[in-house]
Tab-separated table of C-alpha atoms in Angstrom:
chain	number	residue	atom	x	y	z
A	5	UNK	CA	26.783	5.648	-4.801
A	6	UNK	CA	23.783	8.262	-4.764
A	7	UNK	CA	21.198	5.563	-4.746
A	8	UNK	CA	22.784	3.656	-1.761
A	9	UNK	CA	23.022	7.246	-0.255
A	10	UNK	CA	19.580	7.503	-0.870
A	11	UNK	CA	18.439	3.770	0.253
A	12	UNK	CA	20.000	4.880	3.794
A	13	UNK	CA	19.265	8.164	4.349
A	14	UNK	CA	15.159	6.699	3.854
A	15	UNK	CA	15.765	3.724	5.987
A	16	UNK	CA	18.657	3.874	8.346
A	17	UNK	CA	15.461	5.874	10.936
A	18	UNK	CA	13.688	2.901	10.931
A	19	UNK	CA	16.413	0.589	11.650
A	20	UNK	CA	14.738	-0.933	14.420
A	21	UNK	CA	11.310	-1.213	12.964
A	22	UNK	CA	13.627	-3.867	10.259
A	23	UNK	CA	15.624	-5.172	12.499
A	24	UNK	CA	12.117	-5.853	15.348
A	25	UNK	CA	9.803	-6.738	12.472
A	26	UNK	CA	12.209	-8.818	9.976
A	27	UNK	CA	15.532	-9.682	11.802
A	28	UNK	CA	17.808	-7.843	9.540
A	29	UNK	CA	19.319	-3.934	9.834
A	30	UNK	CA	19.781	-1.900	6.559
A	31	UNK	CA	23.522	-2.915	6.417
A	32	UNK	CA	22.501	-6.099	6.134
A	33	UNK	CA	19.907	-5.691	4.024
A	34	UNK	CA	22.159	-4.362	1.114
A	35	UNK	CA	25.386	-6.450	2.248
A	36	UNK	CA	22.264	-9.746	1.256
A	37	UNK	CA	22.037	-7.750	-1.795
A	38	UNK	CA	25.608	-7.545	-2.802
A	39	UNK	CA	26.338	-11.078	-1.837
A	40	UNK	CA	23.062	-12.043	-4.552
A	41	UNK	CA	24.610	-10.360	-7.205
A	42	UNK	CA	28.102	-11.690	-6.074
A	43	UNK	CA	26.945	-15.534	-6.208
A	44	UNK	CA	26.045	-14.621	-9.882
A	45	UNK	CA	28.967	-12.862	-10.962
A	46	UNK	CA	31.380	-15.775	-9.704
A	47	UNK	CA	29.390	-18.477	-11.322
A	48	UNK	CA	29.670	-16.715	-14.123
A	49	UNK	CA	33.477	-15.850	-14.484
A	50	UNK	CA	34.001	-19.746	-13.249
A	51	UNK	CA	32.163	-21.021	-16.193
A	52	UNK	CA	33.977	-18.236	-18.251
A	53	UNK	CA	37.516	-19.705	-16.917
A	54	UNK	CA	36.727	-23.567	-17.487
A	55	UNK	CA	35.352	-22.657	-21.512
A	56	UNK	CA	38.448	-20.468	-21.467
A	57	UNK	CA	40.554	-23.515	-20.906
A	58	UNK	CA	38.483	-25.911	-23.154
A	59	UNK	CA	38.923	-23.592	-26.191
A	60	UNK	CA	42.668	-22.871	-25.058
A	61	UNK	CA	43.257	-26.627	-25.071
A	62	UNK	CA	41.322	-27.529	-28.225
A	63	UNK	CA	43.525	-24.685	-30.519
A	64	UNK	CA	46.622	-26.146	-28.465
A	65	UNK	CA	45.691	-29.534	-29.896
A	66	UNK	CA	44.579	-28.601	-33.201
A	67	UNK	CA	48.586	-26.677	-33.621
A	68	UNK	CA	50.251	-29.933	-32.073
A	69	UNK	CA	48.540	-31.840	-34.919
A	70	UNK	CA	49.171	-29.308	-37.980
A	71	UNK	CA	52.731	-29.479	-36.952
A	72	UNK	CA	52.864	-33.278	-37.061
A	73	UNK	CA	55.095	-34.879	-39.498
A	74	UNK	CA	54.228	-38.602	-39.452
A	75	UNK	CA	49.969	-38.827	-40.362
A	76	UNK	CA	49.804	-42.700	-40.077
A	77	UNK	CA	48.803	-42.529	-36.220
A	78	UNK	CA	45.243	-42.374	-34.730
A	79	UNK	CA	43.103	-40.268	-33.434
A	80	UNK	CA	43.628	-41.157	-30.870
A	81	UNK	CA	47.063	-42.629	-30.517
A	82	UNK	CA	47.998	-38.272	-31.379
A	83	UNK	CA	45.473	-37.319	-28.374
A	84	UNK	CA	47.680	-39.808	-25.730
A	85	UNK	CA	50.809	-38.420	-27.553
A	86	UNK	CA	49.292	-34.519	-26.890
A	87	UNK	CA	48.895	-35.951	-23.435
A	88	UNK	CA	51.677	-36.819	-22.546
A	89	UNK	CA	53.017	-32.956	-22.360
A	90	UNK	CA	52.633	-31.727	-18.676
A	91	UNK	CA	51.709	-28.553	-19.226
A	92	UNK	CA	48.353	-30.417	-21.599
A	93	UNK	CA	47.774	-32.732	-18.993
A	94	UNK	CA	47.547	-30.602	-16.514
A	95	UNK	CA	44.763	-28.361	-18.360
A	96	UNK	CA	43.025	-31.520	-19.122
A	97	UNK	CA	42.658	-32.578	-15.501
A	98	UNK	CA	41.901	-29.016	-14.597
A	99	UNK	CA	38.799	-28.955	-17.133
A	100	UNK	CA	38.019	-32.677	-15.247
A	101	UNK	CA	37.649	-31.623	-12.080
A	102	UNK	CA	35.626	-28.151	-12.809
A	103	UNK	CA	32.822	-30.122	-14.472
A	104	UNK	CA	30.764	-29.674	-11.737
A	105	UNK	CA	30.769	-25.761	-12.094
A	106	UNK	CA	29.591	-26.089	-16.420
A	107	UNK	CA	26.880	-28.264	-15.086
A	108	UNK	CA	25.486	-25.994	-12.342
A	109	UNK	CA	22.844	-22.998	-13.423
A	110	UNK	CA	24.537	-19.696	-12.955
A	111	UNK	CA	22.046	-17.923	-11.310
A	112	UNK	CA	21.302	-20.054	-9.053
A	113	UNK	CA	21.772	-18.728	-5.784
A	114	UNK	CA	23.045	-20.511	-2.294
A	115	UNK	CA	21.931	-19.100	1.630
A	116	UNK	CA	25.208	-18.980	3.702
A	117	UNK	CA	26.729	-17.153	6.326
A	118	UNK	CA	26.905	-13.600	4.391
A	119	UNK	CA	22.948	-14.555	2.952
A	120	UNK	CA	20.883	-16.286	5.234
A	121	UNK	CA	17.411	-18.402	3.801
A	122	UNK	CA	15.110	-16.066	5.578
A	123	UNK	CA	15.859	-13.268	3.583
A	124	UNK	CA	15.831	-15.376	-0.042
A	125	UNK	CA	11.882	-16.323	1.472
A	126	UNK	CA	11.398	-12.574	1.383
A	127	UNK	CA	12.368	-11.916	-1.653
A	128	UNK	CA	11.149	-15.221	-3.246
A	129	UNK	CA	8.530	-16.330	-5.313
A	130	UNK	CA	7.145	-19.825	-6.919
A	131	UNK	CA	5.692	-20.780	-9.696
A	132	UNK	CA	2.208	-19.607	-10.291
A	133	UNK	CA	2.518	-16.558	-7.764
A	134	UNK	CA	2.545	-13.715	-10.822
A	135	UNK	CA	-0.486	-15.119	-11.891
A	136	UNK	CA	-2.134	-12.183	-11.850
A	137	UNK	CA	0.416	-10.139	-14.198
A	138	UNK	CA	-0.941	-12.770	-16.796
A	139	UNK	CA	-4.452	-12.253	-16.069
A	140	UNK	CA	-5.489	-9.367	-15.387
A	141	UNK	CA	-2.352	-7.231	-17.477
A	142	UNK	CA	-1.794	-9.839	-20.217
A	143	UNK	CA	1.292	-9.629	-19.546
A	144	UNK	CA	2.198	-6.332	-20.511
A	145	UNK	CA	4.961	-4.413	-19.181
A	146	UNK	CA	2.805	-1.403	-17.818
A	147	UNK	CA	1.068	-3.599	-15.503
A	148	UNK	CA	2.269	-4.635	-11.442
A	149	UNK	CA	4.370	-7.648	-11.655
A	150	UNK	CA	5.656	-9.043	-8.267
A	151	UNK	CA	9.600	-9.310	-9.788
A	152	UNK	CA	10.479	-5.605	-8.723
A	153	UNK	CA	9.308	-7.125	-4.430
A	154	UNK	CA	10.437	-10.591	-5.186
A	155	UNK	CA	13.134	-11.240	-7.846
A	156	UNK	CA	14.522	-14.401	-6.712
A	157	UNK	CA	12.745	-17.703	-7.691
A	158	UNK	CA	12.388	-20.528	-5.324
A	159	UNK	CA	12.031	-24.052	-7.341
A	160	UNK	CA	12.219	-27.217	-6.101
A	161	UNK	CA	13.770	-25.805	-2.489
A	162	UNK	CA	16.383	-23.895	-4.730
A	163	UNK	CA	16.916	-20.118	-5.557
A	164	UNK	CA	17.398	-18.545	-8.304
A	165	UNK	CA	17.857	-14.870	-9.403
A	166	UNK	CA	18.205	-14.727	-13.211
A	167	UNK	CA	18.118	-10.489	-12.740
A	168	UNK	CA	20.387	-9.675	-9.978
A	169	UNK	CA	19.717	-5.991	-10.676
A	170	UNK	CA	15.835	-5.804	-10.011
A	171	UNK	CA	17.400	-6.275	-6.221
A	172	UNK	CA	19.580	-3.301	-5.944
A	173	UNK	CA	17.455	-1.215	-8.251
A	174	UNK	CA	14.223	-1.416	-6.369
A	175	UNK	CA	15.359	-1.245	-2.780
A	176	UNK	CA	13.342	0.995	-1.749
A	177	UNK	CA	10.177	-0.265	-2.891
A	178	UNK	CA	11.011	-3.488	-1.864
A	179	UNK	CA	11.685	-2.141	1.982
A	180	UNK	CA	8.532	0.099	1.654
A	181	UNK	CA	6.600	-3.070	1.099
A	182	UNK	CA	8.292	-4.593	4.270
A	183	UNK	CA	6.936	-1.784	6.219
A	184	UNK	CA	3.561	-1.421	5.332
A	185	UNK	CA	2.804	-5.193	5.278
A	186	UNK	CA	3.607	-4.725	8.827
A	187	UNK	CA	2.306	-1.350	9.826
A	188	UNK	CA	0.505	0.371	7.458
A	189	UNK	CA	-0.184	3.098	10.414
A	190	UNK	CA	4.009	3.079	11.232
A	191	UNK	CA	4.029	3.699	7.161
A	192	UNK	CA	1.625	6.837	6.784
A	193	UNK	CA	2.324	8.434	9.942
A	194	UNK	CA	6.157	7.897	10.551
A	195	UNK	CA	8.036	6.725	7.205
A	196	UNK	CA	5.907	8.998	4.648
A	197	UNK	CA	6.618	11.978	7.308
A	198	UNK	CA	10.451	11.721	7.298
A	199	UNK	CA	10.618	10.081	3.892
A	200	UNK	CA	9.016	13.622	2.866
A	201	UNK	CA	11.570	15.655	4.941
A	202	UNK	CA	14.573	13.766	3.799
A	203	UNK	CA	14.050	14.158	0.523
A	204	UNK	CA	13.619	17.918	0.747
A	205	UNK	CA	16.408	18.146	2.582
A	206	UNK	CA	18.872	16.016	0.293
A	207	UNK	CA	17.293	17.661	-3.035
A	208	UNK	CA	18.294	20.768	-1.799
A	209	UNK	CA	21.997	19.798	-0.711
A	210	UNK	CA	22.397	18.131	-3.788
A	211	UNK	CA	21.555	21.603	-5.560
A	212	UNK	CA	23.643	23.405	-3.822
A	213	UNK	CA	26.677	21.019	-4.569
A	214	UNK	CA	25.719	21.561	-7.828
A	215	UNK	CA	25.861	24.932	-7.972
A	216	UNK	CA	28.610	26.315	-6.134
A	217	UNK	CA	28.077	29.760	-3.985
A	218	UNK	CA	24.525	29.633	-4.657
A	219	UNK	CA	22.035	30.973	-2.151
A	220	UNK	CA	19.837	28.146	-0.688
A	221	UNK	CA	16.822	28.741	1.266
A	222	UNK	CA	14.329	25.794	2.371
A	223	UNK	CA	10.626	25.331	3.648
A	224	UNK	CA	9.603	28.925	3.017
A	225	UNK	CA	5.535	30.122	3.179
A	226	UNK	CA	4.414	32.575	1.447
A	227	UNK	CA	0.593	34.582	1.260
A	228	UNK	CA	-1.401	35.461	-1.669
A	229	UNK	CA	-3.993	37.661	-1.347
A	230	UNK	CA	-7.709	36.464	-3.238
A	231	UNK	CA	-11.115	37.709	-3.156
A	232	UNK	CA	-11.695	35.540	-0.169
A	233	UNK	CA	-9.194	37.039	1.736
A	234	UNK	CA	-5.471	35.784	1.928
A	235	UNK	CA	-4.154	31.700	1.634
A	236	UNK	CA	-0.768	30.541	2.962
A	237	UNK	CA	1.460	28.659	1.003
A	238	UNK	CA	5.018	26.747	1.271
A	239	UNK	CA	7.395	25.962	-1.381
A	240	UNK	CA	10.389	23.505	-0.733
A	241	UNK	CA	13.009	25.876	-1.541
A	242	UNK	CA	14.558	28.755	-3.325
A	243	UNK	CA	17.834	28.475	-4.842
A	244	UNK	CA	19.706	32.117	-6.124
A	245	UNK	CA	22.393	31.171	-8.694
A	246	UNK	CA	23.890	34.290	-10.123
A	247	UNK	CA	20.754	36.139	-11.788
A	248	UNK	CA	18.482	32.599	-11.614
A	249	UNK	CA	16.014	31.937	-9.598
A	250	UNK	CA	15.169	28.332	-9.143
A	251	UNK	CA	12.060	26.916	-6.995
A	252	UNK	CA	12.391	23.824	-6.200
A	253	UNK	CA	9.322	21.344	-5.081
A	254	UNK	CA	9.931	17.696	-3.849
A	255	UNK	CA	7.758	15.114	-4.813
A	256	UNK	CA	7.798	12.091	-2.363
């Protein structure tokens, strides 16, 4: 909930600098998101609920032929007999018809009306793209990897996202990318400015919700006096908590 609070209250100003440059509000943006992570989590539990049924039906058969009395049948004579209980059958045609879904990769991931293929472009990338990661950082962790932009893998015209979590995580850095691939002037001068004032503004709310009946004071200057003669200062805010005294400086 906080980060989502935090994803909108840094882009929800430059809705129309998304929606202009890229098609797509924020809304949309993280609705795209959910529905990634979504795809995932539903191929998953499918595949979960045909094995479910396979192993049900296996110990089902492997009782019904403990609890046999004559041992002179087949194989598979006892199999048709198992069979020939509805409630078995029916499992057995159920497991028939969801082959499709224990053949299909998990993660990978289909455009449709709630995700549309122009933003699994934006977030894609092919073989041979992180190149550099390998080169130049050896593939160590520490170094820039292009997952945390573009997480989803297009192969062979289909998408897969094997980390549905490197989406939601890195929001932000993937939507500051959007902006100053496009406008690296919009970036510095307008995004940086209020990214800068939001955060101020929300670290010192979040403080005071913290800390209830404190005393919260923001964007306050102060002078010191040097041998050069006196230099203004600002700090982001003062917070008075009983007898504490916290000073509080945003980084953005």
């Amino acid at each position: 909930i906080h980060h989502i609070d935090l994803v909108k209250g840094l882009f929800e100003p430059h809705n129309n600098f998304l929606i202009k440059n890229y098609g797509f509000n924020l809304d949309q943006v993280i609705s795209y998101a959910d529905e990634i992570k979504n795809q995932v989590t539903n191929n998953l539990h499918k595949q979960f609920g045909v094995l479910f049924k396979i192993d049900k039906s296996r110990k089902d058969f492997c009782k019904y032929v403990d609890e046999l009395d004559e041992t002179s049948k087949t194989e598979k004579e006892i199999f048709q007999e198992f069979l020939s209980i509805e409630e078995n059958k029916k499992i057995k045609n159920e497991i028939d018809s969801s082959k499709d879904l224990l053949e299909k990769n998990i993660f990978e991931i289909s455009p449709n009306i709630h995700l549309p293929i122009e933003f699994l472009n934006l977030l894609s990338s092919k073989f041979g793209d992180n190149s550099k990661f390998i080169e130049d950082g050896l593939g160590w962790p520490i170094y820039d990897s292009i997952i945390y932009e573009r997480p989803i893998i297009n192969y062979q015209d289909k998408y897969y996202c094997f980390v549905p979590q490197l989406i939601f995580r890195n929001l932000i850095n993937i939507l500051e990318k959007w902006i100053i691939t496009i406008d690296e002037k919009y970036y510095e001068n307008k995004y940086q400015k209020k990214k800068g004032e939001y955060l101020e503004k929300k670290s010192l709310e979040y403080i005071a919700a913290l800390l209830p009946n404190a005393e919260v004071y923001g964007k306050l200057y102060y002078t010191i006096e040097g041998d050069k003669g006196s230099k203004r200062f600002e700090t982001d805010g003062l917070v008075i908590f009983d007898d504490n005294l916290f000073i509080i400086e945003a980084k953005s």
